[in-house]
XYZ file of N, CA, C and O in Angstrom:
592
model
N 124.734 121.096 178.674
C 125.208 119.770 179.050
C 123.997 118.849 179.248
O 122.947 119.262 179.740
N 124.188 117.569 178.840
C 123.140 116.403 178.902
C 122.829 116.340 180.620
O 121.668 116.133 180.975
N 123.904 116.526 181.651
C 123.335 116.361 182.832
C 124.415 116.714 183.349
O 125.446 116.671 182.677
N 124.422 117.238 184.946
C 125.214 117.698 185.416
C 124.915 117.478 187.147
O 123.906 117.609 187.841
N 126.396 117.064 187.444
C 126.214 116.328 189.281
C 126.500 117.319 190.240
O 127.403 118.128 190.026
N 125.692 117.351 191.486
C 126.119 118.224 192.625
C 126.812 117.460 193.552
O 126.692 116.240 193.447
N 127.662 118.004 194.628
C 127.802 116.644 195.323
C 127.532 117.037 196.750
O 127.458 118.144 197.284
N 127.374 115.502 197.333
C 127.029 116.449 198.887
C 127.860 115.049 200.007
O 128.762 114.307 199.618
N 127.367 115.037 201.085
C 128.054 113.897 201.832
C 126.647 113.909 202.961
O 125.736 114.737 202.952
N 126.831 112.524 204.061
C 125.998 112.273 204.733
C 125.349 113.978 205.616
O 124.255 114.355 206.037
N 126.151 114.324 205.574
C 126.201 115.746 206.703
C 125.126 117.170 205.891
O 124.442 118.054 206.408
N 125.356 116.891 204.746
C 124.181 118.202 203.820
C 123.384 117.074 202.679
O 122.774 117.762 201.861
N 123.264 116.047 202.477
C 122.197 115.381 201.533
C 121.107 115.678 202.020
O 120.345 115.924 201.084
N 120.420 115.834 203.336
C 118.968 115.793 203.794
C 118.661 117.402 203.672
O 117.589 117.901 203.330
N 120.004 118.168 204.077
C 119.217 119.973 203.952
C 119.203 119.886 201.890
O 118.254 120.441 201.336
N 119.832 119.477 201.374
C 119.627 119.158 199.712
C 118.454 119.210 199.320
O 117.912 120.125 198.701
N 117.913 117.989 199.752
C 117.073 116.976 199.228
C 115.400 118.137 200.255
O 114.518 118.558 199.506
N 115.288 118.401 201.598
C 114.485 119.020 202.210
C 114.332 120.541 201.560
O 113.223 121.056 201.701
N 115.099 121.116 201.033
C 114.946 122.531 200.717
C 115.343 122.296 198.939
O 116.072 123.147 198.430
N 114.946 121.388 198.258
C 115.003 121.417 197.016
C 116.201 122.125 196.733
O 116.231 122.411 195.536
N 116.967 122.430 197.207
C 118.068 123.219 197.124
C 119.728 122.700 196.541
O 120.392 122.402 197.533
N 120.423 122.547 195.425
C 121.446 121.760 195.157
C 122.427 123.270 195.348
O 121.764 124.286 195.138
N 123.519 123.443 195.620
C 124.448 124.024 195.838
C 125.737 123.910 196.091
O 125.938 123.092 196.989
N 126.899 124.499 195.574
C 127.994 124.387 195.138
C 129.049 125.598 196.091
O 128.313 126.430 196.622
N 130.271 125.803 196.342
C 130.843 126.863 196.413
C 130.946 127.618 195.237
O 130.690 127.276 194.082
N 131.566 129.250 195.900
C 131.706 130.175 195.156
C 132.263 130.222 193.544
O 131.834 130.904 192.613
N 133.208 129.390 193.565
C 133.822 129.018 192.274
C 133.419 128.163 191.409
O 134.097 127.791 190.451
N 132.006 127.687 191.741
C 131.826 126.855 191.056
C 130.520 127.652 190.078
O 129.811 127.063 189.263
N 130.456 129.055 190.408
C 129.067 129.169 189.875
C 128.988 129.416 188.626
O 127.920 129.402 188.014
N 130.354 129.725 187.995
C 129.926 129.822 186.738
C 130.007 128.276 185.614
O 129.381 128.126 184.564
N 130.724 127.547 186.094
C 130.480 126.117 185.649
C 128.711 125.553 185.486
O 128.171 124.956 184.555
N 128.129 126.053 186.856
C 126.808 125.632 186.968
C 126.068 126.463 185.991
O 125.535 125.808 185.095
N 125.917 127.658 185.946
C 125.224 128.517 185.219
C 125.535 128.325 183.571
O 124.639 128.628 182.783
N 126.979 127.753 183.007
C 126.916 126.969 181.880
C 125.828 125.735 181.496
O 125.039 125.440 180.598
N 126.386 125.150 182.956
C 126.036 123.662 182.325
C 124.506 123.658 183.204
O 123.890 122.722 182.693
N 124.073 123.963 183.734
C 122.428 123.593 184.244
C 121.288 124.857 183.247
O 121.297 126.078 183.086
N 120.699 124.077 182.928
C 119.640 124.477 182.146
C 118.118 123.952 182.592
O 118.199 123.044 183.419
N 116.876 124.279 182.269
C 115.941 123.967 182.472
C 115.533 122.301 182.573
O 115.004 121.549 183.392
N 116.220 122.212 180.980
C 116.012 120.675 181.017
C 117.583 119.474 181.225
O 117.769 118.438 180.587
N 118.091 119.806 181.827
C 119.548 119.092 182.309
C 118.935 118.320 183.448
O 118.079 118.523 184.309
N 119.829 117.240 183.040
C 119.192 116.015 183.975
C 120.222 116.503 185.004
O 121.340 116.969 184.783
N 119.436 116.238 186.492
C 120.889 116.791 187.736
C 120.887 115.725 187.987
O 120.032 114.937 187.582
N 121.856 115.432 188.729
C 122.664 114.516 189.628
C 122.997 115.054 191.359
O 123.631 116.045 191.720
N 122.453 114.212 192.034
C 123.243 114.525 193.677
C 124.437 113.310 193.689
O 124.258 112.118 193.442
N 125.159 113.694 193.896
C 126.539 112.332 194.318
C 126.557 112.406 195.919
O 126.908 113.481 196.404
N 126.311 111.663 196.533
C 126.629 111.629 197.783
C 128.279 110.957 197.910
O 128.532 109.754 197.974
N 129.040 111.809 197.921
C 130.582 110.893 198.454
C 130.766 110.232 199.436
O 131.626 109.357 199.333
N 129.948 110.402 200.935
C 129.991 108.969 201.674
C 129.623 107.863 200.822
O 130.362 107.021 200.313
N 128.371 107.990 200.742
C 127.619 106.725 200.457
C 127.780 106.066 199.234
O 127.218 104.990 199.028
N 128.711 106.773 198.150
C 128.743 106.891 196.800
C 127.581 106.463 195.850
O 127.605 105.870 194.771
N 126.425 107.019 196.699
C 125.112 106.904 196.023
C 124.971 108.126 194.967
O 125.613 109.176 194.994
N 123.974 107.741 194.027
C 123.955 108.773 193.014
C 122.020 108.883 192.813
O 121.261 107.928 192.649
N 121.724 110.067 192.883
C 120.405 110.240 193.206
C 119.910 111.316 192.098
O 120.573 112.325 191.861
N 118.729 111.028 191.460
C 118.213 111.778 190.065
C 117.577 110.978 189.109
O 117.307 109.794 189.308
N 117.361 111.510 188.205
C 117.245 112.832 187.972
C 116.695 113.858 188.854
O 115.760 113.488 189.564
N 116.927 114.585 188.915
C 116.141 116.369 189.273
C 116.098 117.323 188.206
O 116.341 116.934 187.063
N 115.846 118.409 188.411
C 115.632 119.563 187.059
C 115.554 120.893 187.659
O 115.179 120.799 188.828
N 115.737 121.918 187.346
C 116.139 123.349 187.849
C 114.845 123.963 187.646
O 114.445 124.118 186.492
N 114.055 124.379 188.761
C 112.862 125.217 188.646
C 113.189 126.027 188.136
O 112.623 126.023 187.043
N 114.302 127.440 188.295
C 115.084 128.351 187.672
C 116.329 128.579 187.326
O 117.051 127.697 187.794
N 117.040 129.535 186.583
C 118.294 129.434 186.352
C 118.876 129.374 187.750
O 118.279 129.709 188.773
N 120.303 128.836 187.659
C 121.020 129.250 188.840
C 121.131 130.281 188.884
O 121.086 131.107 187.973
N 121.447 130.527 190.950
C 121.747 132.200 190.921
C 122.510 131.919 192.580
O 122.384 130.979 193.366
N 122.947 132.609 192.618
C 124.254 133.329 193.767
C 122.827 133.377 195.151
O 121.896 134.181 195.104
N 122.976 132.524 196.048
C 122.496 132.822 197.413
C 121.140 132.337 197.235
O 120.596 132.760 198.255
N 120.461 131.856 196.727
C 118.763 131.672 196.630
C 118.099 131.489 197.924
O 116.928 131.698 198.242
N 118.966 131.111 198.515
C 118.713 130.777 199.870
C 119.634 130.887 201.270
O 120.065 130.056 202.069
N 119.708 132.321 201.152
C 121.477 132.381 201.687
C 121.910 132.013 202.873
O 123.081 132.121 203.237
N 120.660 131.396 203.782
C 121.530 130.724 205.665
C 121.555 129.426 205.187
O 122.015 128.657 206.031
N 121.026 128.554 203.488
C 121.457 127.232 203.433
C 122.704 126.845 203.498
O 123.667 127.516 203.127
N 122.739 125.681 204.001
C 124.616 125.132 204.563
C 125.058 125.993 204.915
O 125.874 126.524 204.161
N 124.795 126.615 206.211
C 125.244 128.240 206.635
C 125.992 128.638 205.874
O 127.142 128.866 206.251
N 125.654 128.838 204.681
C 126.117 129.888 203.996
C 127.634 129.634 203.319
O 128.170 130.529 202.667
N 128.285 128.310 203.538
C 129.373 127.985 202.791
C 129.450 127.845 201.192
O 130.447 128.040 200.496
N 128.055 127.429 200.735
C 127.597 126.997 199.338
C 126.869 128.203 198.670
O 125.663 127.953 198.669
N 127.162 129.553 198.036
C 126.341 129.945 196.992
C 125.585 129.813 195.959
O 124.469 130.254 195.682
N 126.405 129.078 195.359
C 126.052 129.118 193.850
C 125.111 127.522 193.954
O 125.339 126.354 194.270
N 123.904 128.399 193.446
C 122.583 127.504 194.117
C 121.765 126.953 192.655
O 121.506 127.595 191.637
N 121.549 125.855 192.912
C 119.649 125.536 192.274
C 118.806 125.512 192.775
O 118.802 124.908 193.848
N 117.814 126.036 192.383
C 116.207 125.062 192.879
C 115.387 124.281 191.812
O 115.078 124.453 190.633
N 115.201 123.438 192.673
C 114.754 121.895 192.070
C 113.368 122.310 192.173
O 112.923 123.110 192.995
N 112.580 121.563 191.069
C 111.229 121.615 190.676
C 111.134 119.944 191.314
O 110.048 119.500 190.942
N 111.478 119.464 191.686
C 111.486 118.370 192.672
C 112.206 117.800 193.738
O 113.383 117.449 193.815
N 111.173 117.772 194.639
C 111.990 117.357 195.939
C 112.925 115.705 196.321
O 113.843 115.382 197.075
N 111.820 114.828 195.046
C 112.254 113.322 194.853
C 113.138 113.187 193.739
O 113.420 114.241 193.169
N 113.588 112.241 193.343
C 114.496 112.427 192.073
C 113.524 111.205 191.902
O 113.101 110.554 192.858
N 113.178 110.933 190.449
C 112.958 109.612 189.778
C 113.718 108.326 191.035
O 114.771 108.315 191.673
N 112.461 107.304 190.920
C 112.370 106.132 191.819
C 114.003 105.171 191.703
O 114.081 104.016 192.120
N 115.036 105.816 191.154
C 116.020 105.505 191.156
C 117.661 105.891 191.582
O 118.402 106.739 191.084
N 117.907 104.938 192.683
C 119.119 105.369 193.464
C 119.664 104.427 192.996
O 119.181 103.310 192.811
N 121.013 104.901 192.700
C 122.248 104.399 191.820
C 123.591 104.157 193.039
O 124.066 105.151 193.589
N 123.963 103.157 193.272
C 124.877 102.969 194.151
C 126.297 103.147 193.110
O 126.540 102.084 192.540
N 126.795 103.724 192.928
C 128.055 103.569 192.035
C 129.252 103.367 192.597
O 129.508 103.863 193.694
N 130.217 102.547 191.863
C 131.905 102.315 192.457
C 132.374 102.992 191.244
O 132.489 102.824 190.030
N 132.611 103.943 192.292
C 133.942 104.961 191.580
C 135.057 104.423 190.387
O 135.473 104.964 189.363
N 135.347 103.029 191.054
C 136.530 102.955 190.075
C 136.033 102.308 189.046
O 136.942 101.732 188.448
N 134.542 102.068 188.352
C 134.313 101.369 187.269
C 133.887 102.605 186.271
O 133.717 102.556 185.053
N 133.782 103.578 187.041
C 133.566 104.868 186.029
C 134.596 105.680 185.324
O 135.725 105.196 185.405
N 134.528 106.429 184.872
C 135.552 106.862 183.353
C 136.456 108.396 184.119
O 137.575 108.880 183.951
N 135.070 108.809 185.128
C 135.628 110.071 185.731
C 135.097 110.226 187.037
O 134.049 109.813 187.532
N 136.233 111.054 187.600
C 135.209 111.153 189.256
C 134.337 111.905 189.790
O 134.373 113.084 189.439
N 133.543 111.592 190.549
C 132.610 112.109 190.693
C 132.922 113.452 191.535
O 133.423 113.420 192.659
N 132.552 114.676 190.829
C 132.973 116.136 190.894
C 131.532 116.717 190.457
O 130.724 116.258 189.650
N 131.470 117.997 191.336
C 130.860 119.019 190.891
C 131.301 119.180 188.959
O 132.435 119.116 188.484
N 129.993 119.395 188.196
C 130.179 119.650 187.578
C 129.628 118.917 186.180
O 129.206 117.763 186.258
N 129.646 119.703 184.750
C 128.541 118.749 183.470
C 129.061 117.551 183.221
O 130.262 117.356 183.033
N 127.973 116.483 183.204
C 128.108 115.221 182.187
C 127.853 115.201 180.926
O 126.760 115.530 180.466
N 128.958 114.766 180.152
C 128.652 114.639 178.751
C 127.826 113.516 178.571
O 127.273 112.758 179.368
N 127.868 113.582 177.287
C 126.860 112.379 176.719
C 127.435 110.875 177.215
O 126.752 110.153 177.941
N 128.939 110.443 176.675
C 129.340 109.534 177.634
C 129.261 109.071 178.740
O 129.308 107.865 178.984
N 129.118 110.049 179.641
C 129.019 110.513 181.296
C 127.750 109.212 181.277
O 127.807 108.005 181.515
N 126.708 110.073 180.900
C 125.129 109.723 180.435
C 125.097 107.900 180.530
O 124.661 107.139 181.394
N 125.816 107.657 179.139
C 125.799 106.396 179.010
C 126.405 105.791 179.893
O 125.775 104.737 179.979
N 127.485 105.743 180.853
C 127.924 104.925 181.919
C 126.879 104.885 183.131
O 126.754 103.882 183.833
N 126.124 106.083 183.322
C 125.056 105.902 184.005
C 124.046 105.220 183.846
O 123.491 104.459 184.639
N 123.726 105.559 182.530
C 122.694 104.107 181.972
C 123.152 102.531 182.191
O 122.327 101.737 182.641
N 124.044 102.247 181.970
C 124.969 101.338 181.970
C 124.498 100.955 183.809
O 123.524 100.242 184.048
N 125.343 101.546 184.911
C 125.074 101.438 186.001
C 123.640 101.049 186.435
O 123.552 100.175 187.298
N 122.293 101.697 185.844
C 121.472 101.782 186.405
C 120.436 100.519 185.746
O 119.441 100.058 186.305
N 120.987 100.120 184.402
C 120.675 98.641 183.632
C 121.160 97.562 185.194
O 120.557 97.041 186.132
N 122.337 97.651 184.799
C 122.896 96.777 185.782
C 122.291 96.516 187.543
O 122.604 95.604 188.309
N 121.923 96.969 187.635
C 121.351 96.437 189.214
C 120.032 96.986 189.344
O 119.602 97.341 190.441
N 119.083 97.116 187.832
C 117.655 96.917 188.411
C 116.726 95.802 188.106
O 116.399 95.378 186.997
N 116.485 95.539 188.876
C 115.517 93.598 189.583
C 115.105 93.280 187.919
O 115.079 93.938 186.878
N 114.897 92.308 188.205
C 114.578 91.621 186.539
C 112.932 91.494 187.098
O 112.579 91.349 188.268
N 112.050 91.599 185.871
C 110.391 91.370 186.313
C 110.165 90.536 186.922
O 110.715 89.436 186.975
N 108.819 91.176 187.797
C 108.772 89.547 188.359
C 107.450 89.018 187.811
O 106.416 89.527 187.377
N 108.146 87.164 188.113
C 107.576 86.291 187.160
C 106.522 86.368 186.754
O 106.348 85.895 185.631
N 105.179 87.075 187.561
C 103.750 87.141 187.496
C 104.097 88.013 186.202
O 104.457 87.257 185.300
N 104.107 89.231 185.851
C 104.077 89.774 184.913
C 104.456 88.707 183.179
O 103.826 88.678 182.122
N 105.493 88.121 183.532
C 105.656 87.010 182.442
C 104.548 86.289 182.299
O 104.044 86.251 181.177
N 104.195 85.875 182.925
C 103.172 84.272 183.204
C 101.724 85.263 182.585
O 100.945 84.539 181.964
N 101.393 86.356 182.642
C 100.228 86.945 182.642
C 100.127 87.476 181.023
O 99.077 87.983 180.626
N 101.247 87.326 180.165
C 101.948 87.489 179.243
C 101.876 88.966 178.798
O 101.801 89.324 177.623
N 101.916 89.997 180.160
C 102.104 91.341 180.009
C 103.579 91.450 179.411
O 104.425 90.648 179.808
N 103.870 92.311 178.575
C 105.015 93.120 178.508
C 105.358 93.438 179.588
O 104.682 94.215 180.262
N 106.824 92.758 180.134
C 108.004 93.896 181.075
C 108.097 95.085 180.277
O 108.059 95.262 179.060
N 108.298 96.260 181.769
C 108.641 97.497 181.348
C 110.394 97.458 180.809
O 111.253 96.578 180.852
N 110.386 98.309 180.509
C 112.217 98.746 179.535
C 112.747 98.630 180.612
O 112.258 98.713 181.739
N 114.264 98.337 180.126
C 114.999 98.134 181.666
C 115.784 99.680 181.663
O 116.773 99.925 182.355
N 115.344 100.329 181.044
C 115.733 101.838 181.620
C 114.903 102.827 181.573
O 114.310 102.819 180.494
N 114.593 103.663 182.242
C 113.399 104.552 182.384
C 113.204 105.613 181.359
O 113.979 105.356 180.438
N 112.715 106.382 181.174
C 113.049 107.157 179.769
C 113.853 108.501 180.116
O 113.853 109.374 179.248
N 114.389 108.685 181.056
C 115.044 110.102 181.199
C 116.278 109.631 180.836
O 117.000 110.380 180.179
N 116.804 108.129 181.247
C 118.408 107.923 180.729
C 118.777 107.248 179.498
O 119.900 106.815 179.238
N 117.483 107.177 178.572
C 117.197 106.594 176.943
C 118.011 108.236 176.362
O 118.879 108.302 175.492
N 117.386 109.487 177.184
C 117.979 110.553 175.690
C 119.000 110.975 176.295
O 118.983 111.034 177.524
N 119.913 111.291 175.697
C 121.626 112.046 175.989
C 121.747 113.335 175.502
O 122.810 113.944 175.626
C-alpha cells in the first residue's frame, strides 16, 4: 500500500509519538503486516483533534508486542518508527470532505491524492521576501506526497 493510517486520540498520541511506537489491536495485525512495508508512508490520525500527522516509516516489519506494557498492553500489533517526528507537516483534516474515514488501516493511491490535496490547501503561500529576491518558491508539496 502507498500509505497506511494508525489512529490514536488525545489520551495515547504522546506514548505514539515518545516511544516511536504506532499500534493497533489484535485484529488488526494482519491488515498491518499487509499493508506496512519499509517504504509506506504512515499516517497517525488523531480522532480528537482530527489532526493527521506524517509521514513516518517502519524501522522493521510489524510484529505482535514489540513493546508489550505499551498502552498497557491493549494494542499488539505494533510498528516501530525510524522516526520520532513525522515530516514538518500537520494536516488538520474534516472528515466530511474526505472520500473515507479515517480507520486503522492502507491508503490507496486515491487516499494519497486527497491528502495531497488537503495539505496544498492550507500551506502559507511564500513569503514576499523570497519573491522580491527573485528566488524560486519551494513546491507547494513536499516530495513524499508528489509519489503514490
Amino acid at each position: 500500500a502507498p500509505g497506511f493510517v494508525f489512529v490514536c486520540n488525545h489520551s495515547t498520541e504522546a506514548e505514539c509519538l515518545n516511544r516511536r511506537l504506532f499500534a493497533a489491536p489484535h485484529g488488526a495485525f494482519k491488515d498491518i503486516e499487509r499493508g506496512v512495508a519499509r517504504t509506506t508512508k504512515i499516517f497517525l490520525m488523531n480522532v480528537d483533534s482530527r489532526s493527521l500527522l506524517g509521514p513516518f516509516y517502519g524501522a522493521k516489519p510489524p510484529a505482535k508486542n514489540i513493546v508489550k506494557e505499551a498502552f498497557k498492553g491493549r494494542f499488539p500489533a505494533q510498528v516501530l518508527l525510524t522516526n520520532s517526528k513525522p515530516d514538518p507537516n500537520v494536516l488538520t483534516m474534516d472528515s466530511k470532505r474526505l472520500s473515507w474515514k479515517p480507520r486503522i488501516g492502507p491508503l490507496t493511491s486515491e487516499q494519497m491524492a486527497e491528502i495531497r490535496v488537503l495539505y496544498e490547501e492550507q500551506r502559507p503561500a511564500p513569503p514576499p521576501m523570497a519573491k522580491r529576491a527573485g528566488r524560486r518558491p519551494k513546491a507547494s508539496c513536499p516530495m513524499w506526497c508528489s509519489a503514490t
